Structures are given as structure tokens and as C-alpha cells.
């Protein structure tokens, strides 16, 4: 990296005329955008709004997913250190951004409805369905506004292409009206029209990357919720099969058995 910067600095010092082309290209781009027709300008405005919306969704989702990941790790540590379900239920709201809390709450409520939270559950299938329902609802909530990101990623290039096609039509229409069939006459109009295609790609590419990354995170959350649901059901069944021992016997039991006595 240092060598690259030094190399670039050397050429900039040796050739002072190296900087102006960048400024010239920038000014030419601004001039082409300024000279765009009403259709191309409207397309650029639409793409700008779509870009702002897509980046807002991506930043919002990354922030919420990061909080959910952090709280999920904390909730799992608290759950695995706990001795009773009631202890976790009392502090579950502290880990609310985590989708695991929804799974735990749904299973715990169903377990309480069946037999008051003691003994083997009368209907284990109902507990599994409760876990699946909670996972589905949590994922649906986390997927909110993701369809907008996918839509922007899919249609932004076509919106830009529409502006390009209309610009080329205007350029050739002006060429036919002027009657001057030269490259100098048609090149400015075509170059201005192609800006919308480039803008569409600039909007679509980050949206595609962001959508794919966020979708991968959602699949990870779904897998973690399924694993946690099975872990919680196993813990309930294992604890229910162990009869509550006397205090003296409880001290002699292994730590894992004492810990899972709910």
C-alpha cells in the first residue's frame, strides 16, 4: 500500500498535468448530467431515491441484525447457566432484540398451559409447533422491507436502460432533424443517454450484494432458532424425567442434573 502511494505521488510530482484530466472528466460528467433531457433527468432522480432507500434499509438491517446477534449470544449464555426456566423467564425481556427470546417465550407459555411448568409435557408436538410458529413470526419480522431491497436490485438496471433508450431515441431524432450524419453530432447525445445505464448499475450492484448478505444472515438466525428450540425441548424433557430430590441428595447429584432441574 505504501509503495503504491509513493508510486502515485512520484508521478503526480513529475507530471503536474496528471491531475487536470480527473477534474476534466468530473466536470464533463457534471455537464452531461446537466444537459440531460427531462426523461433522463427524471430517471436519475428516481435512481437517486432508490439508492437512498436501499442504503437506508441495508444500514438499518445490519444494525438490527448485529444487535440481535449480540443479544442472542448473551441469552444463550444466561440460559445455559440457569437452573430454572422461571429464572430465564424473569430476565428474558433484557435480551428482547434476540429472536431466541420469542422462541423461549412461546415454548415456556405452552409448557405452562399444559401442566403448569412441571413434569413431562402432555403434548410435546404442541411445543414443537409453538417453537416453529415463534421462529416463523420472528423471521417474518426480521425480513420486513427486504422485498424493497430485492426490488431495487432487480429493476434499477432496467430503469437506467429505459433512460438510455429514450436518450438514444432523442439523439437520433435530433440527428435526423439536423441532417448531419457525423459522429461529432451524435456522440454527445449518446454519451448523455448512457449515464442513466451507469447510474442504474451503481444503484443495483450494492443492493444485490446487500440483499445476498442479509439473506445469509437471516438463514443463520433461522438455523439458530431451530437449534435453540430443540435444545430447550430436550432440557424440559430431561429435567421432567428427574424427580425433585431432597436437599441432601441434590448436593450429591452431578452439576448437569442439578442445573437442569426446572
PDB file of C-alpha atoms in Angstrom, residues 2-228:
ATOM      1  CA  UNK A   2       2.826   2.377   0.913  1.00  0.00           C
ATOM      2  CA  UNK A   3       4.637   1.551  -2.321  1.00  0.00           C
ATOM      3  CA  UNK A   4       1.508   2.280  -4.325  1.00  0.00           C
ATOM      4  CA  UNK A   5       1.034   5.660  -2.661  1.00  0.00           C
ATOM      5  CA  UNK A   6       4.679   6.523  -3.189  1.00  0.00           C
ATOM      6  CA  UNK A   7       4.467   5.470  -6.825  1.00  0.00           C
ATOM      7  CA  UNK A   8       1.400   7.621  -7.387  1.00  0.00           C
ATOM      8  CA  UNK A   9       2.958  10.565  -5.558  1.00  0.00           C
ATOM      9  CA  UNK A  10       6.077  10.323  -7.713  1.00  0.00           C
ATOM     10  CA  UNK A  11       4.133  10.532 -10.955  1.00  0.00           C
ATOM     11  CA  UNK A  12       1.966  13.371  -9.687  1.00  0.00           C
ATOM     12  CA  UNK A  13       5.084  15.308  -8.785  1.00  0.00           C
ATOM     13  CA  UNK A  14       6.828  14.554 -12.069  1.00  0.00           C
ATOM     14  CA  UNK A  15       3.825  15.293 -14.233  1.00  0.00           C
ATOM     15  CA  UNK A  16       1.682  18.130 -12.868  1.00  0.00           C
ATOM     16  CA  UNK A  17      -0.665  17.755 -15.818  1.00  0.00           C
ATOM     17  CA  UNK A  18      -1.784  14.351 -14.485  1.00  0.00           C
ATOM     18  CA  UNK A  19      -4.385  15.891 -12.150  1.00  0.00           C
ATOM     19  CA  UNK A  20      -6.398  18.032 -14.606  1.00  0.00           C
ATOM     20  CA  UNK A  21      -7.851  15.065 -16.582  1.00  0.00           C
ATOM     21  CA  UNK A  22      -9.602  13.862 -13.426  1.00  0.00           C
ATOM     22  CA  UNK A  23     -11.123  17.269 -12.901  1.00  0.00           C
ATOM     23  CA  UNK A  24     -11.926  17.466 -16.592  1.00  0.00           C
ATOM     24  CA  UNK A  25     -13.672  14.112 -16.544  1.00  0.00           C
ATOM     25  CA  UNK A  26     -15.602  15.134 -13.445  1.00  0.00           C
ATOM     26  CA  UNK A  27     -16.675  18.415 -14.967  1.00  0.00           C
ATOM     27  CA  UNK A  28     -17.636  16.645 -18.195  1.00  0.00           C
ATOM     28  CA  UNK A  29     -19.781  14.204 -16.231  1.00  0.00           C
ATOM     29  CA  UNK A  30     -21.488  17.033 -14.383  1.00  0.00           C
ATOM     30  CA  UNK A  31     -22.039  18.848 -17.668  1.00  0.00           C
ATOM     31  CA  UNK A  32     -23.584  15.755 -19.277  1.00  0.00           C
ATOM     32  CA  UNK A  33     -25.922  15.304 -16.333  1.00  0.00           C
ATOM     33  CA  UNK A  34     -26.825  18.986 -16.502  1.00  0.00           C
ATOM     34  CA  UNK A  35     -27.547  18.727 -20.223  1.00  0.00           C
ATOM     35  CA  UNK A  36     -29.663  15.580 -19.872  1.00  0.00           C
ATOM     36  CA  UNK A  37     -33.179  15.691 -21.189  1.00  0.00           C
ATOM     37  CA  UNK A  38     -36.276  15.639 -18.992  1.00  0.00           C
ATOM     38  CA  UNK A  39     -36.707  11.858 -19.281  1.00  0.00           C
ATOM     39  CA  UNK A  40     -33.078  11.115 -18.376  1.00  0.00           C
ATOM     40  CA  UNK A  41     -33.194  13.630 -15.540  1.00  0.00           C
ATOM     41  CA  UNK A  42     -36.377  12.050 -14.157  1.00  0.00           C
ATOM     42  CA  UNK A  43     -34.745   8.608 -14.370  1.00  0.00           C
ATOM     43  CA  UNK A  44     -31.696   9.885 -12.464  1.00  0.00           C
ATOM     44  CA  UNK A  45     -33.929  11.330  -9.736  1.00  0.00           C
ATOM     45  CA  UNK A  46     -35.783   8.014  -9.403  1.00  0.00           C
ATOM     46  CA  UNK A  47     -32.492   6.124  -9.189  1.00  0.00           C
ATOM     47  CA  UNK A  48     -31.191   8.551  -6.579  1.00  0.00           C
ATOM     48  CA  UNK A  49     -34.251   7.995  -4.409  1.00  0.00           C
ATOM     49  CA  UNK A  50     -33.963   4.227  -4.889  1.00  0.00           C
ATOM     50  CA  UNK A  51     -30.303   4.353  -3.882  1.00  0.00           C
ATOM     51  CA  UNK A  52     -31.088   6.327  -0.715  1.00  0.00           C
ATOM     52  CA  UNK A  53     -33.847   3.845   0.177  1.00  0.00           C
ATOM     53  CA  UNK A  54     -31.655   0.787  -0.430  1.00  0.00           C
ATOM     54  CA  UNK A  55     -28.744   2.124   1.637  1.00  0.00           C
ATOM     55  CA  UNK A  56     -31.138   3.100   4.435  1.00  0.00           C
ATOM     56  CA  UNK A  57     -32.575  -0.428   4.503  1.00  0.00           C
ATOM     57  CA  UNK A  58     -29.129  -2.027   4.437  1.00  0.00           C
ATOM     58  CA  UNK A  59     -27.732   0.104   7.269  1.00  0.00           C
ATOM     59  CA  UNK A  60     -30.889  -0.414   9.328  1.00  0.00           C
ATOM     60  CA  UNK A  61     -30.853  -4.191   8.840  1.00  0.00           C
ATOM     61  CA  UNK A  62     -27.147  -4.550   9.568  1.00  0.00           C
ATOM     62  CA  UNK A  63     -27.609  -2.586  12.787  1.00  0.00           C
ATOM     63  CA  UNK A  64     -30.632  -4.594  13.935  1.00  0.00           C
ATOM     64  CA  UNK A  65     -29.034  -7.919  12.972  1.00  0.00           C
ATOM     65  CA  UNK A  66     -25.869  -7.030  14.886  1.00  0.00           C
ATOM     66  CA  UNK A  67     -27.906  -6.243  17.996  1.00  0.00           C
ATOM     67  CA  UNK A  68     -29.881  -9.468  17.596  1.00  0.00           C
ATOM     68  CA  UNK A  69     -26.666 -11.491  17.232  1.00  0.00           C
ATOM     69  CA  UNK A  70     -25.112  -9.933  20.332  1.00  0.00           C
ATOM     70  CA  UNK A  71     -28.231 -10.399  22.449  1.00  0.00           C
ATOM     71  CA  UNK A  72     -28.637 -13.988  21.225  1.00  0.00           C
ATOM     72  CA  UNK A  73     -25.164 -14.876  22.441  1.00  0.00           C
ATOM     73  CA  UNK A  74     -25.862 -13.293  25.823  1.00  0.00           C
ATOM     74  CA  UNK A  75     -29.224 -15.020  26.099  1.00  0.00           C
ATOM     75  CA  UNK A  76     -27.698 -18.415  25.315  1.00  0.00           C
ATOM     76  CA  UNK A  77     -25.029 -17.926  27.977  1.00  0.00           C
ATOM     77  CA  UNK A  78     -27.680 -16.957  30.536  1.00  0.00           C
ATOM     78  CA  UNK A  79     -29.885 -19.895  29.551  1.00  0.00           C
ATOM     79  CA  UNK A  80     -27.116 -22.471  29.804  1.00  0.00           C
ATOM     80  CA  UNK A  81     -26.045 -21.156  33.210  1.00  0.00           C
ATOM     81  CA  UNK A  82     -29.578 -21.104  34.576  1.00  0.00           C
ATOM     82  CA  UNK A  83     -31.034 -23.668  36.996  1.00  0.00           C
ATOM     83  CA  UNK A  84     -34.728 -22.999  36.360  1.00  0.00           C
ATOM     84  CA  UNK A  85     -36.965 -21.924  33.499  1.00  0.00           C
ATOM     85  CA  UNK A  86     -38.608 -19.356  35.747  1.00  0.00           C
ATOM     86  CA  UNK A  87     -35.264 -17.603  36.191  1.00  0.00           C
ATOM     87  CA  UNK A  88     -34.852 -17.208  32.441  1.00  0.00           C
ATOM     88  CA  UNK A  89     -38.469 -16.135  32.004  1.00  0.00           C
ATOM     89  CA  UNK A  90     -37.936 -13.363  34.560  1.00  0.00           C
ATOM     90  CA  UNK A  91     -34.978 -11.854  32.710  1.00  0.00           C
ATOM     91  CA  UNK A  92     -35.920 -12.697  29.106  1.00  0.00           C
ATOM     92  CA  UNK A  93     -37.050  -9.140  28.369  1.00  0.00           C
ATOM     93  CA  UNK A  94     -33.486  -7.938  28.879  1.00  0.00           C
ATOM     94  CA  UNK A  95     -32.488  -9.828  25.708  1.00  0.00           C
ATOM     95  CA  UNK A  96     -35.533  -8.718  23.693  1.00  0.00           C
ATOM     96  CA  UNK A  97     -33.785  -7.937  20.363  1.00  0.00           C
ATOM     97  CA  UNK A  98     -32.790 -11.599  20.161  1.00  0.00           C
ATOM     98  CA  UNK A  99     -35.195 -13.823  18.184  1.00  0.00           C
ATOM     99  CA  UNK A 100     -34.361 -16.654  20.583  1.00  0.00           C
ATOM    100  CA  UNK A 101     -36.381 -14.864  23.259  1.00  0.00           C
ATOM    101  CA  UNK A 102     -39.544 -15.251  21.173  1.00  0.00           C
ATOM    102  CA  UNK A 103     -38.900 -18.984  20.789  1.00  0.00           C
ATOM    103  CA  UNK A 104     -38.274 -19.385  24.514  1.00  0.00           C
ATOM    104  CA  UNK A 105     -41.353 -17.383  25.485  1.00  0.00           C
ATOM    105  CA  UNK A 106     -43.645 -19.339  23.181  1.00  0.00           C
ATOM    106  CA  UNK A 107     -42.398 -22.724  24.385  1.00  0.00           C
ATOM    107  CA  UNK A 108     -42.448 -21.645  28.023  1.00  0.00           C
ATOM    108  CA  UNK A 109     -46.021 -20.338  27.756  1.00  0.00           C
ATOM    109  CA  UNK A 110     -47.207 -23.525  26.071  1.00  0.00           C
ATOM    110  CA  UNK A 111     -45.465 -25.627  28.722  1.00  0.00           C
ATOM    111  CA  UNK A 112     -47.158 -23.604  31.447  1.00  0.00           C
ATOM    112  CA  UNK A 113     -50.571 -24.032  29.804  1.00  0.00           C
ATOM    113  CA  UNK A 114     -50.181 -27.801  29.550  1.00  0.00           C
ATOM    114  CA  UNK A 115     -49.196 -28.741  33.110  1.00  0.00           C
ATOM    115  CA  UNK A 116     -48.100 -25.654  34.980  1.00  0.00           C
ATOM    116  CA  UNK A 117     -44.444 -25.979  34.019  1.00  0.00           C
ATOM    117  CA  UNK A 118     -43.860 -29.239  35.937  1.00  0.00           C
ATOM    118  CA  UNK A 119     -43.322 -32.789  34.786  1.00  0.00           C
ATOM    119  CA  UNK A 120     -43.310 -34.152  31.279  1.00  0.00           C
ATOM    120  CA  UNK A 121     -45.328 -32.097  28.771  1.00  0.00           C
ATOM    121  CA  UNK A 122     -48.628 -33.744  27.904  1.00  0.00           C
ATOM    122  CA  UNK A 123     -48.297 -32.836  24.238  1.00  0.00           C
ATOM    123  CA  UNK A 124     -44.651 -32.475  23.051  1.00  0.00           C
ATOM    124  CA  UNK A 125     -45.840 -31.947  19.474  1.00  0.00           C
ATOM    125  CA  UNK A 126     -47.634 -28.792  20.582  1.00  0.00           C
ATOM    126  CA  UNK A 127     -44.354 -27.492  21.996  1.00  0.00           C
ATOM    127  CA  UNK A 128     -42.625 -28.157  18.673  1.00  0.00           C
ATOM    128  CA  UNK A 129     -45.385 -26.362  16.792  1.00  0.00           C
ATOM    129  CA  UNK A 130     -45.098 -23.431  19.197  1.00  0.00           C
ATOM    130  CA  UNK A 131     -41.354 -23.249  18.534  1.00  0.00           C
ATOM    131  CA  UNK A 132     -41.918 -23.331  14.758  1.00  0.00           C
ATOM    132  CA  UNK A 133     -44.587 -20.642  14.978  1.00  0.00           C
ATOM    133  CA  UNK A 134     -42.343 -18.383  17.049  1.00  0.00           C
ATOM    134  CA  UNK A 135     -39.433 -18.898  14.633  1.00  0.00           C
ATOM    135  CA  UNK A 136     -41.633 -18.108  11.636  1.00  0.00           C
ATOM    136  CA  UNK A 137     -43.011 -14.941  13.219  1.00  0.00           C
ATOM    137  CA  UNK A 138     -39.537 -13.761  14.255  1.00  0.00           C
ATOM    138  CA  UNK A 139     -38.157 -14.324  10.750  1.00  0.00           C
ATOM    139  CA  UNK A 140     -41.113 -12.545   9.178  1.00  0.00           C
ATOM    140  CA  UNK A 141     -40.447  -9.546  11.382  1.00  0.00           C
ATOM    141  CA  UNK A 142     -36.730  -9.569  10.559  1.00  0.00           C
ATOM    142  CA  UNK A 143     -37.465  -9.837   6.819  1.00  0.00           C
ATOM    143  CA  UNK A 144     -39.525  -6.647   6.781  1.00  0.00           C
ATOM    144  CA  UNK A 145     -38.535  -4.243   3.967  1.00  0.00           C
ATOM    145  CA  UNK A 146     -36.206  -6.836   2.448  1.00  0.00           C
ATOM    146  CA  UNK A 147     -38.551  -7.104  -0.539  1.00  0.00           C
ATOM    147  CA  UNK A 148     -37.892  -3.431  -1.296  1.00  0.00           C
ATOM    148  CA  UNK A 149     -34.164  -4.146  -1.402  1.00  0.00           C
ATOM    149  CA  UNK A 150     -34.686  -7.073  -3.761  1.00  0.00           C
ATOM    150  CA  UNK A 151     -36.994  -4.990  -5.964  1.00  0.00           C
ATOM    151  CA  UNK A 152     -34.476  -2.157  -6.239  1.00  0.00           C
ATOM    152  CA  UNK A 153     -31.708  -4.623  -7.087  1.00  0.00           C
ATOM    153  CA  UNK A 154     -33.839  -6.164  -9.835  1.00  0.00           C
ATOM    154  CA  UNK A 155     -35.358  -3.119 -11.544  1.00  0.00           C
ATOM    155  CA  UNK A 156     -32.666  -0.433 -11.173  1.00  0.00           C
ATOM    156  CA  UNK A 157     -30.713  -1.577 -14.288  1.00  0.00           C
ATOM    157  CA  UNK A 158     -33.920  -1.623 -16.334  1.00  0.00           C
ATOM    158  CA  UNK A 159     -34.866   1.866 -15.169  1.00  0.00           C
ATOM    159  CA  UNK A 160     -31.417   3.062 -16.231  1.00  0.00           C
ATOM    160  CA  UNK A 161     -31.737   1.229 -19.537  1.00  0.00           C
ATOM    161  CA  UNK A 162     -35.080   2.904 -20.148  1.00  0.00           C
ATOM    162  CA  UNK A 163     -33.431   6.307 -19.738  1.00  0.00           C
ATOM    163  CA  UNK A 164     -30.649   5.267 -22.102  1.00  0.00           C
ATOM    164  CA  UNK A 165     -33.055   4.067 -24.775  1.00  0.00           C
ATOM    165  CA  UNK A 166     -35.077   7.274 -24.597  1.00  0.00           C
ATOM    166  CA  UNK A 167     -31.889   9.330 -24.740  1.00  0.00           C
ATOM    167  CA  UNK A 168     -30.626   7.477 -27.800  1.00  0.00           C
ATOM    168  CA  UNK A 169     -34.003   7.934 -29.473  1.00  0.00           C
ATOM    169  CA  UNK A 170     -33.799  11.669 -28.837  1.00  0.00           C
ATOM    170  CA  UNK A 171     -30.204  11.750 -30.109  1.00  0.00           C
ATOM    171  CA  UNK A 172     -31.028  10.022 -33.383  1.00  0.00           C
ATOM    172  CA  UNK A 173     -34.178  12.093 -33.777  1.00  0.00           C
ATOM    173  CA  UNK A 174     -32.087  15.241 -33.437  1.00  0.00           C
ATOM    174  CA  UNK A 175     -29.547  13.811 -35.858  1.00  0.00           C
ATOM    175  CA  UNK A 176     -32.232  13.170 -38.445  1.00  0.00           C
ATOM    176  CA  UNK A 177     -33.647  16.658 -37.987  1.00  0.00           C
ATOM    177  CA  UNK A 178     -30.252  18.322 -38.331  1.00  0.00           C
ATOM    178  CA  UNK A 179     -29.261  16.150 -41.272  1.00  0.00           C
ATOM    179  CA  UNK A 180     -25.635  15.963 -40.128  1.00  0.00           C
ATOM    180  CA  UNK A 181     -24.691  12.283 -40.044  1.00  0.00           C
ATOM    181  CA  UNK A 182     -21.395  12.669 -38.202  1.00  0.00           C
ATOM    182  CA  UNK A 183     -20.028  11.095 -35.051  1.00  0.00           C
ATOM    183  CA  UNK A 184     -19.454  14.537 -33.584  1.00  0.00           C
ATOM    184  CA  UNK A 185     -23.144  15.298 -33.923  1.00  0.00           C
ATOM    185  CA  UNK A 186     -24.492  12.106 -32.329  1.00  0.00           C
ATOM    186  CA  UNK A 187     -21.790  11.317 -29.728  1.00  0.00           C
ATOM    187  CA  UNK A 188     -22.815  13.901 -27.081  1.00  0.00           C
ATOM    188  CA  UNK A 189     -26.426  12.745 -27.040  1.00  0.00           C
ATOM    189  CA  UNK A 190     -25.474   9.074 -26.776  1.00  0.00           C
ATOM    190  CA  UNK A 191     -22.931   9.717 -24.020  1.00  0.00           C
ATOM    191  CA  UNK A 192     -25.528  11.645 -22.043  1.00  0.00           C
ATOM    192  CA  UNK A 193     -28.005   8.802 -22.538  1.00  0.00           C
ATOM    193  CA  UNK A 194     -25.562   6.165 -21.305  1.00  0.00           C
ATOM    194  CA  UNK A 195     -25.249   7.933 -17.939  1.00  0.00           C
ATOM    195  CA  UNK A 196     -28.599   6.514 -16.857  1.00  0.00           C
ATOM    196  CA  UNK A 197     -27.433   2.938 -17.508  1.00  0.00           C
ATOM    197  CA  UNK A 198     -24.323   3.535 -15.415  1.00  0.00           C
ATOM    198  CA  UNK A 199     -26.453   5.073 -12.667  1.00  0.00           C
ATOM    199  CA  UNK A 200     -28.754   2.053 -12.706  1.00  0.00           C
ATOM    200  CA  UNK A 201     -25.796  -0.282 -12.226  1.00  0.00           C
ATOM    201  CA  UNK A 202     -24.407   1.880  -9.419  1.00  0.00           C
ATOM    202  CA  UNK A 203     -27.740   1.561  -7.612  1.00  0.00           C
ATOM    203  CA  UNK A 204     -28.325  -2.141  -8.345  1.00  0.00           C
ATOM    204  CA  UNK A 205     -24.912  -3.645  -7.520  1.00  0.00           C
ATOM    205  CA  UNK A 206     -24.781  -2.578  -3.825  1.00  0.00           C
ATOM    206  CA  UNK A 207     -28.424  -3.583  -3.427  1.00  0.00           C
ATOM    207  CA  UNK A 208     -27.720  -7.082  -4.791  1.00  0.00           C
ATOM    208  CA  UNK A 209     -24.684  -7.541  -2.549  1.00  0.00           C
ATOM    209  CA  UNK A 210     -26.540  -6.232   0.492  1.00  0.00           C
ATOM    210  CA  UNK A 211     -29.586  -8.408  -0.161  1.00  0.00           C
ATOM    211  CA  UNK A 212     -27.496 -11.557  -0.511  1.00  0.00           C
ATOM    212  CA  UNK A 213     -25.526 -10.834   2.663  1.00  0.00           C
ATOM    213  CA  UNK A 214     -28.644 -10.042   4.672  1.00  0.00           C
ATOM    214  CA  UNK A 215     -30.390 -13.154   3.373  1.00  0.00           C
ATOM    215  CA  UNK A 216     -27.435 -15.240   4.529  1.00  0.00           C
ATOM    216  CA  UNK A 217     -27.717 -13.677   7.984  1.00  0.00           C
ATOM    217  CA  UNK A 218     -31.431 -14.499   8.063  1.00  0.00           C
ATOM    218  CA  UNK A 219     -30.704 -18.148   7.248  1.00  0.00           C
ATOM    219  CA  UNK A 220     -28.190 -18.177  10.079  1.00  0.00           C
ATOM    220  CA  UNK A 221     -30.779 -16.792  12.506  1.00  0.00           C
ATOM    221  CA  UNK A 222     -33.313 -19.386  11.336  1.00  0.00           C
ATOM    222  CA  UNK A 223     -30.858 -22.217  11.976  1.00  0.00           C
ATOM    223  CA  UNK A 224     -30.017 -20.860  15.428  1.00  0.00           C
ATOM    224  CA  UNK A 225     -33.699 -20.608  16.376  1.00  0.00           C
ATOM    225  CA  UNK A 226     -34.325 -24.201  15.285  1.00  0.00           C
ATOM    226  CA  UNK A 227     -31.308 -25.417  17.251  1.00  0.00           C
ATOM    227  CA  UNK A 228     -32.317 -23.469  20.339  1.00  0.00           C
TER     228      UNK A 228
END
